[in-house]
Amino acid sequence: MDTAKPRFLSDTTVMLGRSMRHIFRSLDTIITVTIMPIAFMLLFVYVFGGAIRTGTGGSYVNYLLPGILLIAIGTGISYTAVRLFTDKQGGLFDRFRSMPIAPSSLLWGHVLTSLVSNFISLIVIVLTALLIGFRSPAGPLAWLAVIGILALFTLTLTWVAVIAGLSAGSVDGASAFSYPVIFLPFISSAFVPTDSMPGPVRVFAEHQPVTSIVETLRALLSGEPAGGDIRIALAWCAGILVVAYVLAMRVYKRRIG
Amino acid sequence: MPTQEFAVSVRGLTKSYSGTPVLSGVDFEVEKGSVFALLGSNGAGKTTTVRILSTLLRPDGGTALVGGYDAVSNAGEARASISLTGQFAAVDEILTGRENLILIAKLRHLPQPRRIADELLERFGLTEAADRRVSTYSGGMRRRLDIAMSLVGSPQVVFLDEPTTGLDPKGRLEVWKTVRQLAGGGTTVFLTTQYLEEAEQLADRIAILHGGTIIANGTLAQLREMFPPAKVEYIEKQPTLEEIFLAITGHKEEK
């Protein structure tokens, strides 16, 4: 089909516009993906933070921010799963699929929405962090790297969310997969250094993907070289992304058959 | 050259789900511009048939031509000539009625999506509700919007899968009126229903799907001839509960 490409672009843009409207019209989505992570951040900085020794010398909000950003993304993608599930359940998916549109624009519309909306909520969170004392000496290149890693992390988790949204049997099921994702930062170096954790927990914390991503972001934001962590972080993201994408497409094709 | 007089043409269609046959050799044709009703009880395979014809499901065997195109091998072209209104109103609850129509018009790559939306809103009596979110619509309004969305871009064949299931009598009459308008405008309407009265009211031709095959197919008059002649009995006609309901609530069926 030679008309597939322009159609894909314009169809995907229309789909993107549609689900962005959904987000801006659902107050609960905005609260959960932006206000909640900010509340977490305030809680940790002003309530727990005083008792936490990170041993890094800098302010705790500097230490904390990467983990908060990942939690925000984890929350954000659960809504992607819910939106996909609602489309599938309500029959809109069937309507779109029986129309002469680029079939992949259906999924990509949701995936792009996830990227754009998470980006917006991350900006709001970073601005709030600046207000409460977050400072970064990072240059433009380091910031670009931070944005790139956050985008890759979002894309990766979004494709996991696509699997959940397409295969879930209920709205609760569609969003439940994100709980472990939101929880993982707590068993990582996101809030406290892993040194204080008992043996097995520490081993888990140091080898799960979130720690390498958090360490990479933290290093980049504090203007230090990210070292080996960035390679581990990228490998985790790329690996999970490929597996999730392949599985998501398989689930999608099965739904069509 | 394949004859193009049929909007839908189905030959030897089979489909089974994990070994259980649902369709076992379904044949029928739908003439262009007619209203065709596929009648059958729950689970007879009506929805399976509609899903195959609307390119959502692959049949195990047989051929299905829609608007002259094979629903499997030419799905893209087939999709351009049809539209589907599924069992549940496939509308976007968060968008307004107008936005729903514009969305479909944009996805169909039509010029002036706003004007198309305005026309359909007017035609389906939704102009007043146009800028309200669909989540505030009644069941009948939702169904009307659903059907309006299926008419964006004037497809040749409109599939309506149990369009009145779950609607109250008023909503059902609204849908019936819509189907009649459609047929008047030359669109081919393929509808499935489990209500005999609905088929009788609307369809030019009725096919009965039972046990995986079409066991009867014809106009209402032809179907009547197949069965013992009507016995003439004189009885006092009592109003049906539906007639009472409609009379009290002030809605009359427009014929």
PDB file of N, CA, C and O in Angstrom, chain A residues 28-29 31-34 36-37 40 68-83 118 121 153 157 175 177-179 181-182:
ATOM      1  N   ASP A  28      -8.936  13.457  37.345  1.00  0.00           N
ATOM      2  CA  ASP A  28      -8.263  12.442  38.162  1.00  0.00           C
ATOM      3  C   ASP A  28      -6.937  12.021  37.527  1.00  0.00           C
ATOM      4  O   ASP A  28      -5.972  11.747  38.214  1.00  0.00           O
ATOM      5  N   THR A  29      -6.898  12.017  36.179  1.00  0.00           N
ATOM      6  CA  THR A  29      -5.647  11.665  35.516  1.00  0.00           C
ATOM      7  C   THR A  29      -4.580  12.694  35.851  1.00  0.00           C
ATOM      8  O   THR A  29      -3.452  12.345  36.234  1.00  0.00           O
ATOM      9  N   ILE A  31      -4.454  14.756  38.369  1.00  0.00           N
ATOM     10  CA  ILE A  31      -4.070  14.688  39.782  1.00  0.00           C
ATOM     11  C   ILE A  31      -3.121  13.520  40.018  1.00  0.00           C
ATOM     12  O   ILE A  31      -2.069  13.668  40.633  1.00  0.00           O
ATOM     13  N   THR A  32      -3.482  12.338  39.490  1.00  0.00           N
ATOM     14  CA  THR A  32      -2.691  11.160  39.795  1.00  0.00           C
ATOM     15  C   THR A  32      -1.302  11.226  39.178  1.00  0.00           C
ATOM     16  O   THR A  32      -0.333  10.817  39.805  1.00  0.00           O
ATOM     17  N   VAL A  33      -1.194  11.720  37.952  1.00  0.00           N
ATOM     18  CA  VAL A  33       0.110  11.652  37.299  1.00  0.00           C
ATOM     19  C   VAL A  33       1.010  12.836  37.635  1.00  0.00           C
ATOM     20  O   VAL A  33       2.209  12.762  37.412  1.00  0.00           O
ATOM     21  N   THR A  34       0.445  13.928  38.159  1.00  0.00           N
ATOM     22  CA  THR A  34       1.283  15.088  38.447  1.00  0.00           C
ATOM     23  C   THR A  34       1.288  15.441  39.928  1.00  0.00           C
ATOM     24  O   THR A  34       2.337  15.535  40.556  1.00  0.00           O
ATOM     25  N   MET A  36       0.211  13.720  42.547  1.00  0.00           N
ATOM     26  CA  MET A  36       0.634  12.653  43.456  1.00  0.00           C
ATOM     27  C   MET A  36       2.150  12.554  43.572  1.00  0.00           C
ATOM     28  O   MET A  36       2.686  12.537  44.680  1.00  0.00           O
ATOM     29  N   PRO A  37       2.868  12.490  42.434  1.00  0.00           N
ATOM     30  CA  PRO A  37       4.333  12.460  42.551  1.00  0.00           C
ATOM     31  C   PRO A  37       4.879  13.696  43.269  1.00  0.00           C
ATOM     32  O   PRO A  37       5.831  13.601  44.047  1.00  0.00           O
ATOM     33  N   PHE A  40       4.405  13.171  46.898  1.00  0.00           N
ATOM     34  CA  PHE A  40       5.455  12.247  47.334  1.00  0.00           C
ATOM     35  C   PHE A  40       6.760  12.999  47.593  1.00  0.00           C
ATOM     36  O   PHE A  40       7.441  12.810  48.597  1.00  0.00           O
ATOM     37  N   ILE A  68      11.437  10.151  41.851  1.00  0.00           N
ATOM     38  CA  ILE A  68      10.086  10.729  41.735  1.00  0.00           C
ATOM     39  C   ILE A  68       9.643  10.748  40.274  1.00  0.00           C
ATOM     40  O   ILE A  68       8.506  10.428  39.942  1.00  0.00           O
ATOM     41  N   LEU A  69      10.579  11.099  39.397  1.00  0.00           N
ATOM     42  CA  LEU A  69      10.245  11.140  37.967  1.00  0.00           C
ATOM     43  C   LEU A  69       9.838   9.752  37.475  1.00  0.00           C
ATOM     44  O   LEU A  69       8.874   9.600  36.714  1.00  0.00           O
ATOM     45  N   LEU A  70      10.557   8.724  37.928  1.00  0.00           N
ATOM     46  CA  LEU A  70      10.227   7.363  37.486  1.00  0.00           C
ATOM     47  C   LEU A  70       8.863   6.927  38.031  1.00  0.00           C
ATOM     48  O   LEU A  70       8.083   6.270  37.340  1.00  0.00           O
ATOM     49  N   ILE A  71       8.568   7.316  39.273  1.00  0.00           N
ATOM     50  CA  ILE A  71       7.258   6.982  39.845  1.00  0.00           C
ATOM     51  C   ILE A  71       6.149   7.663  39.045  1.00  0.00           C
ATOM     52  O   ILE A  71       5.109   7.066  38.745  1.00  0.00           O
ATOM     53  N   ALA A  72       6.397   8.913  38.650  1.00  0.00           N
ATOM     54  CA  ALA A  72       5.403   9.642  37.853  1.00  0.00           C
ATOM     55  C   ALA A  72       5.156   8.918  36.527  1.00  0.00           C
ATOM     56  O   ALA A  72       4.009   8.786  36.086  1.00  0.00           O
ATOM     57  N   ILE A  73       6.217   8.433  35.916  1.00  0.00           N
ATOM     58  CA  ILE A  73       6.050   7.718  34.646  1.00  0.00           C
ATOM     59  C   ILE A  73       5.268   6.423  34.870  1.00  0.00           C
ATOM     60  O   ILE A  73       4.357   6.090  34.111  1.00  0.00           O
ATOM     61  N   GLY A  74       5.613   5.715  35.954  1.00  0.00           N
ATOM     62  CA  GLY A  74       4.899   4.476  36.276  1.00  0.00           C
ATOM     63  C   GLY A  74       3.409   4.713  36.440  1.00  0.00           C
ATOM     64  O   GLY A  74       2.577   3.920  35.997  1.00  0.00           O
ATOM     65  N   THR A  75       3.056   5.834  37.079  1.00  0.00           N
ATOM     66  CA  THR A  75       1.640   6.158  37.255  1.00  0.00           C
ATOM     67  C   THR A  75       1.021   6.550  35.918  1.00  0.00           C
ATOM     68  O   THR A  75      -0.094   6.139  35.595  1.00  0.00           O
ATOM     69  N   GLY A  76       1.765   7.336  35.167  1.00  0.00           N
ATOM     70  CA  GLY A  76       1.245   7.827  33.886  1.00  0.00           C
ATOM     71  C   GLY A  76       0.903   6.708  32.935  1.00  0.00           C
ATOM     72  O   GLY A  76      -0.156   6.731  32.309  1.00  0.00           O
ATOM     73  N   ILE A  77       1.769   5.701  32.835  1.00  0.00           N
ATOM     74  CA  ILE A  77       1.504   4.650  31.845  1.00  0.00           C
ATOM     75  C   ILE A  77       0.329   3.765  32.255  1.00  0.00           C
ATOM     76  O   ILE A  77      -0.282   3.133  31.409  1.00  0.00           O
ATOM     77  N   SER A  78      -0.008   3.734  33.549  1.00  0.00           N
ATOM     78  CA  SER A  78      -1.169   2.921  33.919  1.00  0.00           C
ATOM     79  C   SER A  78      -2.420   3.488  33.249  1.00  0.00           C
ATOM     80  O   SER A  78      -3.338   2.749  32.905  1.00  0.00           O
ATOM     81  N   TYR A  79      -2.437   4.796  33.022  1.00  0.00           N
ATOM     82  CA  TYR A  79      -3.586   5.402  32.339  1.00  0.00           C
ATOM     83  C   TYR A  79      -3.597   5.057  30.858  1.00  0.00           C
ATOM     84  O   TYR A  79      -4.660   4.990  30.238  1.00  0.00           O
ATOM     85  N   THR A  80      -2.422   4.856  30.288  1.00  0.00           N
ATOM     86  CA  THR A  80      -2.370   4.408  28.895  1.00  0.00           C
ATOM     87  C   THR A  80      -3.064   3.061  28.769  1.00  0.00           C
ATOM     88  O   THR A  80      -3.871   2.837  27.861  1.00  0.00           O
ATOM     89  N   ALA A  81      -2.755   2.168  29.719  1.00  0.00           N
ATOM     90  CA  ALA A  81      -3.393   0.850  29.700  1.00  0.00           C
ATOM     91  C   ALA A  81      -4.900   0.981  29.850  1.00  0.00           C
ATOM     92  O   ALA A  81      -5.661   0.327  29.136  1.00  0.00           O
ATOM     93  N   VAL A  82      -5.332   1.871  30.743  1.00  0.00           N
ATOM     94  CA  VAL A  82      -6.763   2.039  30.978  1.00  0.00           C
ATOM     95  C   VAL A  82      -7.454   2.597  29.728  1.00  0.00           C
ATOM     96  O   VAL A  82      -8.519   2.136  29.327  1.00  0.00           O
ATOM     97  N   ARG A  83      -6.809   3.579  29.078  1.00  0.00           N
ATOM     98  CA  ARG A  83      -7.423   4.167  27.881  1.00  0.00           C
ATOM     99  C   ARG A  83      -7.552   3.136  26.759  1.00  0.00           C
ATOM    100  O   ARG A  83      -8.562   3.061  26.075  1.00  0.00           O
ATOM    101  N   ASN A 118       3.351  12.226  29.586  1.00  0.00           N
ATOM    102  CA  ASN A 118       4.358  12.035  30.630  1.00  0.00           C
ATOM    103  C   ASN A 118       5.382  13.163  30.603  1.00  0.00           C
ATOM    104  O   ASN A 118       5.836  13.620  31.645  1.00  0.00           O
ATOM    105  N   SER A 121       3.885  16.103  32.400  1.00  0.00           N
ATOM    106  CA  SER A 121       3.836  15.980  33.853  1.00  0.00           C
ATOM    107  C   SER A 121       5.246  16.026  34.446  1.00  0.00           C
ATOM    108  O   SER A 121       5.448  16.584  35.524  1.00  0.00           O
ATOM    109  N   PHE A 153      12.626   5.233  28.813  1.00  0.00           N
ATOM    110  CA  PHE A 153      11.969   4.537  29.922  1.00  0.00           C
ATOM    111  C   PHE A 153      10.444   4.590  29.741  1.00  0.00           C
ATOM    112  O   PHE A 153       9.749   3.589  29.908  1.00  0.00           O
ATOM    113  N   LEU A 157       7.984   1.328  29.113  1.00  0.00           N
ATOM    114  CA  LEU A 157       6.861   0.991  29.985  1.00  0.00           C
ATOM    115  C   LEU A 157       5.527   1.139  29.260  1.00  0.00           C
ATOM    116  O   LEU A 157       4.568   0.432  29.558  1.00  0.00           O
ATOM    117  N   SER A 175      -4.933  -1.507  35.048  1.00  0.00           N
ATOM    118  CA  SER A 175      -4.030  -0.593  35.743  1.00  0.00           C
ATOM    119  C   SER A 175      -3.171  -1.298  36.788  1.00  0.00           C
ATOM    120  O   SER A 175      -2.158  -0.766  37.213  1.00  0.00           O
ATOM    121  N   PHE A 177      -1.098  -3.715  36.679  1.00  0.00           N
ATOM    122  CA  PHE A 177       0.277  -4.051  36.326  1.00  0.00           C
ATOM    123  C   PHE A 177       1.251  -2.944  36.714  1.00  0.00           C
ATOM    124  O   PHE A 177       2.444  -3.181  36.879  1.00  0.00           O
ATOM    125  N   SER A 178       0.739  -1.730  36.847  1.00  0.00           N
ATOM    126  CA  SER A 178       1.651  -0.618  37.101  1.00  0.00           C
ATOM    127  C   SER A 178       2.075  -0.554  38.570  1.00  0.00           C
ATOM    128  O   SER A 178       3.046   0.112  38.889  1.00  0.00           O
ATOM    129  N   TYR A 179       1.369  -1.246  39.465  1.00  0.00           N
ATOM    130  CA  TYR A 179       1.745  -1.178  40.874  1.00  0.00           C
ATOM    131  C   TYR A 179       3.181  -1.626  41.115  1.00  0.00           C
ATOM    132  O   TYR A 179       3.929  -0.931  41.797  1.00  0.00           O
ATOM    133  N   VAL A 181       5.549  -1.518  39.058  1.00  0.00           N
ATOM    134  CA  VAL A 181       6.419  -0.508  38.443  1.00  0.00           C
ATOM    135  C   VAL A 181       6.556   0.707  39.366  1.00  0.00           C
ATOM    136  O   VAL A 181       7.643   1.264  39.534  1.00  0.00           O
ATOM    137  N   ILE A 182       5.428   1.097  39.988  1.00  0.00           N
ATOM    138  CA  ILE A 182       5.481   2.240  40.897  1.00  0.00           C
ATOM    139  C   ILE A 182       6.242   1.874  42.162  1.00  0.00           C
ATOM    140  O   ILE A 182       6.916   2.705  42.772  1.00  0.00           O
TER     141      ILE A 182
END
